[in-house]
CSV table of C-alpha atoms in Angstrom, one decimal:
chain,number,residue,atom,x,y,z
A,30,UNK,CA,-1.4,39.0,62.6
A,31,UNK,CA,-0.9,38.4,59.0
A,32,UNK,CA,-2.8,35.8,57.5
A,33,UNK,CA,-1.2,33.5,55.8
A,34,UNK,CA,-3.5,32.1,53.9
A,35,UNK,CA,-4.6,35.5,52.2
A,36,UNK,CA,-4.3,34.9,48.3
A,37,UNK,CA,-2.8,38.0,46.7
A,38,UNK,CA,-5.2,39.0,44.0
A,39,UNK,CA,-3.9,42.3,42.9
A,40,UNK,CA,-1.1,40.8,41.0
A,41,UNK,CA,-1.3,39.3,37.4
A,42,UNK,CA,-1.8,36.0,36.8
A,43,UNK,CA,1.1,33.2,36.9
A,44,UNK,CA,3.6,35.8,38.9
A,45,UNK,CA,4.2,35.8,42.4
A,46,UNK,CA,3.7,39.0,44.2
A,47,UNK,CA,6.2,41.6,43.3
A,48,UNK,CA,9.7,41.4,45.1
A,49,UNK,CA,9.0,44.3,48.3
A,50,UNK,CA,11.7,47.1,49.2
A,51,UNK,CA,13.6,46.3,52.0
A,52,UNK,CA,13.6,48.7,54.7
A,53,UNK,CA,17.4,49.7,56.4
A,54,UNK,CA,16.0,47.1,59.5
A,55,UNK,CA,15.9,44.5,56.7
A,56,UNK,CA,18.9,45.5,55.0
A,57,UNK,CA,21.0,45.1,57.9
A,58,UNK,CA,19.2,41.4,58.4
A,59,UNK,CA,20.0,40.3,54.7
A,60,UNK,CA,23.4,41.8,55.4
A,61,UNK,CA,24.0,39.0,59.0
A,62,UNK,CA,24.4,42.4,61.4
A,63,UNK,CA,20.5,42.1,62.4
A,64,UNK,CA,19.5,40.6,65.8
A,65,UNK,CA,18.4,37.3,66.1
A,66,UNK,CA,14.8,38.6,66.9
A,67,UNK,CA,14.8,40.3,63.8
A,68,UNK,CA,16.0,37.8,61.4
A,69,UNK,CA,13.1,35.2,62.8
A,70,UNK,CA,10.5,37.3,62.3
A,71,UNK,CA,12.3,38.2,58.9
A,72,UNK,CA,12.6,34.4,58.3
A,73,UNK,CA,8.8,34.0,59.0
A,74,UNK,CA,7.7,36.7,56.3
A,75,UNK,CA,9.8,35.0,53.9
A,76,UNK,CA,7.8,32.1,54.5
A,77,UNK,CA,4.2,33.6,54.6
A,78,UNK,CA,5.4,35.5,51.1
A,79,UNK,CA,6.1,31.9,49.5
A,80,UNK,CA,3.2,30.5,50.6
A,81,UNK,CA,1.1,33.6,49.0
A,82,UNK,CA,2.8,33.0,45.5
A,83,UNK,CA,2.5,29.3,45.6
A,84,UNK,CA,-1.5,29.6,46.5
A,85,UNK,CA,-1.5,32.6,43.4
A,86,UNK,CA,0.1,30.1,41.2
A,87,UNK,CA,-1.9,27.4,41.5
A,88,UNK,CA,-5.3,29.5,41.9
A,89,UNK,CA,-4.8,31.4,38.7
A,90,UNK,CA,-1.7,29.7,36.2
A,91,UNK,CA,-1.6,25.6,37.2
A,92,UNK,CA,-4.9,25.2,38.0
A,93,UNK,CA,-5.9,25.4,34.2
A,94,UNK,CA,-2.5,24.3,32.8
A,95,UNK,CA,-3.2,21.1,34.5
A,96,UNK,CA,-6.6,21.5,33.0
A,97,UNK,CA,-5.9,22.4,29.4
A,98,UNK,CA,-6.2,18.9,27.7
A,99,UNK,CA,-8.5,18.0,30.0
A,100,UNK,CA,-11.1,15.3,27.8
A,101,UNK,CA,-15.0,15.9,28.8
A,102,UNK,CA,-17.8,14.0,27.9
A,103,UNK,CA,-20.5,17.0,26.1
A,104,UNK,CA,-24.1,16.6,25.6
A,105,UNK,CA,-23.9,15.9,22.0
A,106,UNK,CA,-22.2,12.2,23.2
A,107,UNK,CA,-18.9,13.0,21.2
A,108,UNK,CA,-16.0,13.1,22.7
A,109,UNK,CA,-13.7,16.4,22.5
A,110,UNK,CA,-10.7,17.8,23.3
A,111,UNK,CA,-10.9,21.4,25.6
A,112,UNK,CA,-8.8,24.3,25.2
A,113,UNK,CA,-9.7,27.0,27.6
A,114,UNK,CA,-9.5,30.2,26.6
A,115,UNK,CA,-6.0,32.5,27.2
A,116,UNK,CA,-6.1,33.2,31.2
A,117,UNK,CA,-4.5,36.6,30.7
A,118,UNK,CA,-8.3,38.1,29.6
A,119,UNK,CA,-10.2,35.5,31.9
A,120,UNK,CA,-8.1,36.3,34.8
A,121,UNK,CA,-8.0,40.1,34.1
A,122,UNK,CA,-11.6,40.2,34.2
A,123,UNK,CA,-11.8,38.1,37.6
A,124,UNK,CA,-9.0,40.2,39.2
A,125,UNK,CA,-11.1,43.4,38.4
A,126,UNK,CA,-14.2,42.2,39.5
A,127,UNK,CA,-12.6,40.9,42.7
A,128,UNK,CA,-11.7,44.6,43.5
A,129,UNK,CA,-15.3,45.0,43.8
A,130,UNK,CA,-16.0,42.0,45.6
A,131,UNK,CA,-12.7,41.2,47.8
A,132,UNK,CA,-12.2,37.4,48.6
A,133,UNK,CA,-14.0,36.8,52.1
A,134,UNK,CA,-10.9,34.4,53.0
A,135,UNK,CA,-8.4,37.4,52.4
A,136,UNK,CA,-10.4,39.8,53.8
A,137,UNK,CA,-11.7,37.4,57.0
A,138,UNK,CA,-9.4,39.4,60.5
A,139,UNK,CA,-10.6,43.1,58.5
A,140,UNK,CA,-14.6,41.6,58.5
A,141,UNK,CA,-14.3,40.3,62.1
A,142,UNK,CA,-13.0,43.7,63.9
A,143,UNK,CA,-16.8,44.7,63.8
A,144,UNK,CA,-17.9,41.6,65.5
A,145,UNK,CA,-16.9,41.5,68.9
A,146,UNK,CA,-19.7,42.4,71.2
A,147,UNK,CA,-22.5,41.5,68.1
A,148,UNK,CA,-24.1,37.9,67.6
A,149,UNK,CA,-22.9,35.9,64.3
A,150,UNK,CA,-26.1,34.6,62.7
A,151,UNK,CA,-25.0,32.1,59.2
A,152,UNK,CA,-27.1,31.4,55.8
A,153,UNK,CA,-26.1,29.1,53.5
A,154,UNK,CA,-27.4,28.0,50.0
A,155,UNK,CA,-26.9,24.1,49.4
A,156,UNK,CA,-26.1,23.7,46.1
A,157,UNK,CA,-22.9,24.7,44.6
A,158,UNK,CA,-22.1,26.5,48.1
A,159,UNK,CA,-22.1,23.9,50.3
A,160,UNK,CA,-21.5,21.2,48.0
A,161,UNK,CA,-20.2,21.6,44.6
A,162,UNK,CA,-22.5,21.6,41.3
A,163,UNK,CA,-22.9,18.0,40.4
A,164,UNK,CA,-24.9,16.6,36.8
A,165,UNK,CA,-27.1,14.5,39.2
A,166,UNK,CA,-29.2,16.4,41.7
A,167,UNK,CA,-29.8,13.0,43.5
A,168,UNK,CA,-26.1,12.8,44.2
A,169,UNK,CA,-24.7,16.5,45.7
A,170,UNK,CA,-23.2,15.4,48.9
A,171,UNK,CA,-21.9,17.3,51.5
A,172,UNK,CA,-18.4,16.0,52.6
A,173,UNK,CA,-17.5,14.9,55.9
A,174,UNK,CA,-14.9,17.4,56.4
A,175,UNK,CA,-17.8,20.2,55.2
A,176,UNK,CA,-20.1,19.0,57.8
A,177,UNK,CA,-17.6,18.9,59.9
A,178,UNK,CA,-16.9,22.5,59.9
A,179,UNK,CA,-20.7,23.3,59.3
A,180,UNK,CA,-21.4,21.6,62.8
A,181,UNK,CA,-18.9,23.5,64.1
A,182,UNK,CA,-20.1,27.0,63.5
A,183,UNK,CA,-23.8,26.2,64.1
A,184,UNK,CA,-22.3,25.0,67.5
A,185,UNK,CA,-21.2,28.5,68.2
A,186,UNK,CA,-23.5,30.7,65.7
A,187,UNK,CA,-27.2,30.1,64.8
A,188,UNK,CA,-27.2,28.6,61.2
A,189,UNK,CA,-29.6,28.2,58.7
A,190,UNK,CA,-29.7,26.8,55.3
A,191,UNK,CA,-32.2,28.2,52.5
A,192,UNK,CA,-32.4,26.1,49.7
A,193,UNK,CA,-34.4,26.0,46.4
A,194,UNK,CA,-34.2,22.3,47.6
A,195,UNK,CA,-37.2,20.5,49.2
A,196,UNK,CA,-36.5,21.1,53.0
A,197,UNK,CA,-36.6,17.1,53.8
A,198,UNK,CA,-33.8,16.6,50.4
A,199,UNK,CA,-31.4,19.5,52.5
A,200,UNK,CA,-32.0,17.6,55.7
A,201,UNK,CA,-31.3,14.7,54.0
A,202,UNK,CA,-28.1,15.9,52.6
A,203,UNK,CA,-26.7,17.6,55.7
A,204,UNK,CA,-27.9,15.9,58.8
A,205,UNK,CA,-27.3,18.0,60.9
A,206,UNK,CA,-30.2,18.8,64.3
A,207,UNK,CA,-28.3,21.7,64.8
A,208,UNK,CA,-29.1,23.7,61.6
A,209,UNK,CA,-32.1,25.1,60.7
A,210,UNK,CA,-33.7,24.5,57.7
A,211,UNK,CA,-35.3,26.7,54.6
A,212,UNK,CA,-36.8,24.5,51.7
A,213,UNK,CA,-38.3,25.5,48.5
A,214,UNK,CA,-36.8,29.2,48.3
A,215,UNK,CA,-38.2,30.1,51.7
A,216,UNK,CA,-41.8,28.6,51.5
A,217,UNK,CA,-41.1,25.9,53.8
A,218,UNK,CA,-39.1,26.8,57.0
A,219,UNK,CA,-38.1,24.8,60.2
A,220,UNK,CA,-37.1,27.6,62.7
A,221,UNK,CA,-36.8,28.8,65.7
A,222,UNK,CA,-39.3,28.3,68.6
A,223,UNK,CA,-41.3,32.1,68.4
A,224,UNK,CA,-39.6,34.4,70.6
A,225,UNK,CA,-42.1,37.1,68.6
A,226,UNK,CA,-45.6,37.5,67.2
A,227,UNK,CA,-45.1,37.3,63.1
A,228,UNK,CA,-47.4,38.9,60.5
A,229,UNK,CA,-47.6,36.0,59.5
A,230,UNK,CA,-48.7,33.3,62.3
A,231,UNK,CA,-51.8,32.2,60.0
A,232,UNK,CA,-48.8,29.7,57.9
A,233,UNK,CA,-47.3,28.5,61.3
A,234,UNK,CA,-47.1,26.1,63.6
A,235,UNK,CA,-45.1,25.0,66.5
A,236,UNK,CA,-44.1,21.6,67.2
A,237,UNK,CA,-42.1,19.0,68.3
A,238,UNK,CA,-39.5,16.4,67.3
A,239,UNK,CA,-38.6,13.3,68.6
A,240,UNK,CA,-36.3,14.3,71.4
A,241,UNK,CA,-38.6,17.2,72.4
A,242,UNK,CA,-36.7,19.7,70.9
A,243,UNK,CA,-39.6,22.9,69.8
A,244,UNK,CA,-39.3,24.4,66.6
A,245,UNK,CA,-41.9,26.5,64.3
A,246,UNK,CA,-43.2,25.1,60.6
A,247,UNK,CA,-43.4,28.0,58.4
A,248,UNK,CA,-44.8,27.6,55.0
A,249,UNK,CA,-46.6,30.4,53.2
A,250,UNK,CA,-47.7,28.7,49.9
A,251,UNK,CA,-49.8,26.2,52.0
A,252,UNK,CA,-52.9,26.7,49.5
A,253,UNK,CA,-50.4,26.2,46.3
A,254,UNK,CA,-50.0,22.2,46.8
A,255,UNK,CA,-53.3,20.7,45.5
A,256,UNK,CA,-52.0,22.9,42.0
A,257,UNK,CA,-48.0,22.4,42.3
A,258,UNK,CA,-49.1,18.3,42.6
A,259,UNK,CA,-51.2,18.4,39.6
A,260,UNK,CA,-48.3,20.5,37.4
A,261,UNK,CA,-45.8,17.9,39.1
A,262,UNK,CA,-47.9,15.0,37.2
A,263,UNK,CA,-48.3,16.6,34.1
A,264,UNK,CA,-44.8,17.8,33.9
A,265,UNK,CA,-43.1,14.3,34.6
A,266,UNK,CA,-45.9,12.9,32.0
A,267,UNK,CA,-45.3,15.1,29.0
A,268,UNK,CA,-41.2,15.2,29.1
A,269,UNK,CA,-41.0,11.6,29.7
A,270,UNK,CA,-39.8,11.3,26.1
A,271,UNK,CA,-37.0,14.2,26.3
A,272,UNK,CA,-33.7,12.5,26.9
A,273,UNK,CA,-32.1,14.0,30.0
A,274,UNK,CA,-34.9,16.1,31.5
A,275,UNK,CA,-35.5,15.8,35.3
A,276,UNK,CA,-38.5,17.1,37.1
A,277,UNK,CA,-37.6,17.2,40.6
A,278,UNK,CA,-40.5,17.7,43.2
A,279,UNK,CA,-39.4,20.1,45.1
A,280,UNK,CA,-42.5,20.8,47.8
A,281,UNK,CA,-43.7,24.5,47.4
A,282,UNK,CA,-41.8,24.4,43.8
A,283,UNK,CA,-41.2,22.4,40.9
A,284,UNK,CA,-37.6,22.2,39.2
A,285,UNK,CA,-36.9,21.0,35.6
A,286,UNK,CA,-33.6,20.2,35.4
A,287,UNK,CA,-31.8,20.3,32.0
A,288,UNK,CA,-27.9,19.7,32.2
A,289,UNK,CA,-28.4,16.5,30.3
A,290,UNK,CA,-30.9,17.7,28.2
A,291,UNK,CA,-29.5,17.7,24.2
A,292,UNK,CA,-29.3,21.3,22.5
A,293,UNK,CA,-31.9,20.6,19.8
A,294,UNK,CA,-34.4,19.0,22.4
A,295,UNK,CA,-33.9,22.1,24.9
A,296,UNK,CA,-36.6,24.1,22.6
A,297,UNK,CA,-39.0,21.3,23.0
A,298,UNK,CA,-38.7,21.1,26.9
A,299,UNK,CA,-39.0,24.9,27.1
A,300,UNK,CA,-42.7,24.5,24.9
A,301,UNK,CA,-43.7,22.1,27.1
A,302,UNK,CA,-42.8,23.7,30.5
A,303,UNK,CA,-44.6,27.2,29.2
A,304,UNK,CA,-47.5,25.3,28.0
A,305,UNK,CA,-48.2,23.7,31.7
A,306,UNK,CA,-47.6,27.2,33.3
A,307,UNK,CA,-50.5,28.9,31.1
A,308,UNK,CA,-52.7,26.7,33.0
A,309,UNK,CA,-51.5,27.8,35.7
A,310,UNK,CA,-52.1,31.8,36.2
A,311,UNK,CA,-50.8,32.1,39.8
A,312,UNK,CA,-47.9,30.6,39.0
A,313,UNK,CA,-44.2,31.7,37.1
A,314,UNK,CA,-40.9,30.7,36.0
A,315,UNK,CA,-37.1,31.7,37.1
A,316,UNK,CA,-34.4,30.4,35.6
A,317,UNK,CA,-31.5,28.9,37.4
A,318,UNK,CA,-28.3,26.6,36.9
A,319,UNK,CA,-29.4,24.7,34.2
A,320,UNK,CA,-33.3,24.6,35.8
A,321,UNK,CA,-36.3,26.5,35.2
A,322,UNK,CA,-38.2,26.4,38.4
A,323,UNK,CA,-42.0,27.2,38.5
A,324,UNK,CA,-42.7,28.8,42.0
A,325,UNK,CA,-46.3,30.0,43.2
A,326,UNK,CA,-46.4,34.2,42.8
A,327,UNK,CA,-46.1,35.4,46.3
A,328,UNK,CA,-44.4,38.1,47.7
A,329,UNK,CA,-41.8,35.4,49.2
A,330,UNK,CA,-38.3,34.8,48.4
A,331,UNK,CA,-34.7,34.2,50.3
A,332,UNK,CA,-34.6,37.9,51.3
A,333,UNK,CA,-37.9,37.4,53.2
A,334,UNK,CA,-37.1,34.1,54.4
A,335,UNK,CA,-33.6,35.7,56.1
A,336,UNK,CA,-35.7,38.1,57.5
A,337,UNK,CA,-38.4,35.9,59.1
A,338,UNK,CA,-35.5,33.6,60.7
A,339,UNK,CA,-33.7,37.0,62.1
A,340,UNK,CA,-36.8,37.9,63.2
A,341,UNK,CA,-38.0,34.4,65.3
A,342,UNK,CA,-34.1,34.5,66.0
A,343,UNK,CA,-35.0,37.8,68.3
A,344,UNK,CA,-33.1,39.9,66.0
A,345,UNK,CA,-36.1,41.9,64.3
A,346,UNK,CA,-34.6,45.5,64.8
A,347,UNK,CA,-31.2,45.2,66.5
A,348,UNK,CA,-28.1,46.6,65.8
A,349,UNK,CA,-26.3,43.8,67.6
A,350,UNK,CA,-26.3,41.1,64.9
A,351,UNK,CA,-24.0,40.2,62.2
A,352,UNK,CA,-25.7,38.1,59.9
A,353,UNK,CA,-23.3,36.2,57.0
A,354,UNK,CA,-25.2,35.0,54.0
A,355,UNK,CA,-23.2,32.9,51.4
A,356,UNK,CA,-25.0,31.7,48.3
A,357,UNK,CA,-24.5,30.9,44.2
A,358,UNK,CA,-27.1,31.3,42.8
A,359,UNK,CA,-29.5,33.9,41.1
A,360,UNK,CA,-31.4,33.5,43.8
A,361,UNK,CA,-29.6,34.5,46.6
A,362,UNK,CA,-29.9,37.8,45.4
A,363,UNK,CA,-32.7,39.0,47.2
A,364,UNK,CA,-31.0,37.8,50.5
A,365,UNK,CA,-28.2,39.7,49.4
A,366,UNK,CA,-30.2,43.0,48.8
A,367,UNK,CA,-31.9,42.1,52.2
A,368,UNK,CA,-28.6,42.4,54.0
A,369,UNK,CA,-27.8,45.5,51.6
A,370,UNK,CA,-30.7,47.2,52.8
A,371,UNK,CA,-30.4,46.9,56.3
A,372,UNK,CA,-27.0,47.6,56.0
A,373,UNK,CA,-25.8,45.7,58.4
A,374,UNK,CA,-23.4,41.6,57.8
A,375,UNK,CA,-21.8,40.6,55.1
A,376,UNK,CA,-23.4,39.0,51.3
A,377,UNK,CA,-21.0,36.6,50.3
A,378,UNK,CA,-21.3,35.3,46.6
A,379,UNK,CA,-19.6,31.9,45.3
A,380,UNK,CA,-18.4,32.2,41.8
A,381,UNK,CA,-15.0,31.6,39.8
A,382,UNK,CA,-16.5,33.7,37.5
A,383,UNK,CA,-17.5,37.4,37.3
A,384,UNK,CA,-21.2,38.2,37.4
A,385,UNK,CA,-23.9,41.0,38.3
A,386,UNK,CA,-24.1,40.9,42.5
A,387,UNK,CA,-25.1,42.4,45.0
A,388,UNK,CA,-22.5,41.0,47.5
A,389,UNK,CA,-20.3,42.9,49.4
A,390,UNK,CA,-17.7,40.1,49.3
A,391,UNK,CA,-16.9,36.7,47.5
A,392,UNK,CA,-15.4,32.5,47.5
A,393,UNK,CA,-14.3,31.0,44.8
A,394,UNK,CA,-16.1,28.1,45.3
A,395,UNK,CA,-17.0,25.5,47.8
A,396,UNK,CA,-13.7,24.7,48.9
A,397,UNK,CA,-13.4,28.2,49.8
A,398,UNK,CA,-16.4,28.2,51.7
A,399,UNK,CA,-15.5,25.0,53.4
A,400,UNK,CA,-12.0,27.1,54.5
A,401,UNK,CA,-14.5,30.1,55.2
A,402,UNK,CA,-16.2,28.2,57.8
A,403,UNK,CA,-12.9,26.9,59.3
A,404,UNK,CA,-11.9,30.4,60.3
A,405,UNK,CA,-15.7,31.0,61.0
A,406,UNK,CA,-15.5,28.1,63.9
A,407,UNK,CA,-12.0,28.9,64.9
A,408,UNK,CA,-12.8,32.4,65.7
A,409,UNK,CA,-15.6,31.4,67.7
A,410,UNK,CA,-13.7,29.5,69.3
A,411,UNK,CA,-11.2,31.9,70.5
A,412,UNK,CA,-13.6,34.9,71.0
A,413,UNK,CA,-15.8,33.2,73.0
């Protein structure tokens, strides 16, 4: 069945796909002596072909035409006028690098024909995957019609999110009992009741919640708090003065946000963030979308956190699981190289732009993964 939906990236941008030869079938339908059979499923490609170019258009040539006097408010408080750059060499690059990483969306009935007979097992980041980039962290909220489709694959799939997020914020956010939950890059995990004994039972427990439903809290950096509350005080005290700054508590991890933060002041905040952390010798610093994040120095990431929720999932060593990991950021990485590794599901990145990855495939952006998980659900649906 041809899907479509399936954007045609391989042609240049702000042309429809090139006109196809017609075969002597066709010929004869374009001609009136075809069958009536023929000319409706004729009739049908036409359509799908129209539909292709109008989705090309606007993904690659209206999308910033509509965009191009678009008037943004910039850090320095003056107003400006954007001109993007020409799409030809921005649109070049992203069809090229989409060669390498095909969209997921276009490429969703090829990556299925392995999965009949296997058990679909979803990750998620939060941010900027399941709901867009937004200059507040306070205010990125999921839409109803995301967690719609959300609850609907982790209906039919087991689904976890693992966010650089505090676990309760994601929660928060989503609200879904369905889901399980990853906060602080891994380092605090609501799972699966242990089907297995982990290496690492020591940072576990098993509970209950209010309905009775069992689950397992993992959190490795258990011995990290009494430091990560004392760097959470002296942080918020000594950038209180920085316009724009944000220090975001974020459990097992601190985050200072600077999207609001002016150019000249950025120096200062850096100074001050480096400073704290050379106090602090068992901790570092990674960098993310506009955040430096100071985590505790284990050997604990995403990748390892996938792994311990396949693992309590049943899945330790089994070649009858498809795992799907979408994710934006930098830090999704590991999970990525995790999957790589085992060579087994699919990494999924999220960018509109090209970048260093180790996905196998890639969305646009979060309205792509919202349509990801529609066909996600759909075909669970139907293959069940």
């Amino acid at each position: 069945m041809i899907n479509q939906f399936q954007p045609p990236h391989a042609h240049p941008p702000f042309l429809a796909p090139p006109h196809p030869k017609h075969s002597p079938r066709q010929l004869k339908i374009l001609s009136g002596t075809g069958s009536d059979t023929d000319k409706t499923l004729f009739s049908r490609r036409i359509v799908i072909m129209v539909k292709q170019s109008i989705w090309w258009l606007y993904r690659m040539g209206l999308k910033k035409l509509l965009s191009k006097s678009q008037i943004v408010q910039p850090i320095s408080g003056k107003i400006q006028e954007v001109e993007p750059s020409g799409p030809d060499t921005e649109d070049e690059k992203y069809i090229s690098w989409l060669k390498e990483h095909p969209c997921a969306l276009a490429s969703f009935h090829q990556m299925m024909k392995p999965a009949k007979g296997k058990q679909i097992v979803v990750f998620l980041d939060y941010d900027g995957t399941l709901s867009p980039i937004v200059n507040d962290p306070n205010r990125a909220f999921m839409t109803d019609p995301m967690r719609s489709a959300l609850n609907d694959v982790a209906r039919r799939f087991p689904t976890a999110i693992i966010s650089g997020r505090s676990r309760d914020k994601v929660y928060a956010f989503v609200k879904l009992d369905d889901v399980y939950y990853a906060g602080s890059h891994g380092m605090d995990i609501m799972g699966p009741p242990l089907q297995v004994k982990y290496h690492h039972d020591k940072y576990q427990i098993n509970a209950q919640d209010e309905k009775g439903k069992e689950f397992t809290i993992f959190q490795p950096a258990q011995e990290y708090l009494p430091s990560i509350e004392k760097m959470l005080k002296e942080l918020k005290t000594r950038t209180c003065n920085i316009t724009g700054a944000f220090v975001e508590d974020n459990r097992f991890c601190i985050s200072v946000h600077y999207r609001h933060v002016l150019e000249e002041d950025y120096e200062a905040l850096e100074q001050i963030v480096w400073s704290v952390l050379s106090d602090y010798p068992c901790f570092h610093m990674t960098r993310g979308k506009k955040v430096m994040e100071i985590r505790p120095s284990i050997k604990w990431n995403k990748g390892d956190a996938l792994e311990y929720l396949l693992d309590t999932l049943g899945f330790s060593n089994s070649s009858n699981v498809l795992p799907f990991y979408l994710g934006d950021d930098k830090t999704d990485e590991d999970a990525f190289k995790v999957l790589k590794r085992r060579g087994l599901g699919y990494p999924i990145v999220v960018s509109s732009v090209p970048r260093e990855t180790s996905a196998s495939y890639s969305l646009h952006d979060s309205s792509d993964v919202l349509s990801f998980l529609i066909h996600l659900a759909r075909w669970g649906e139907t293959s069940a």
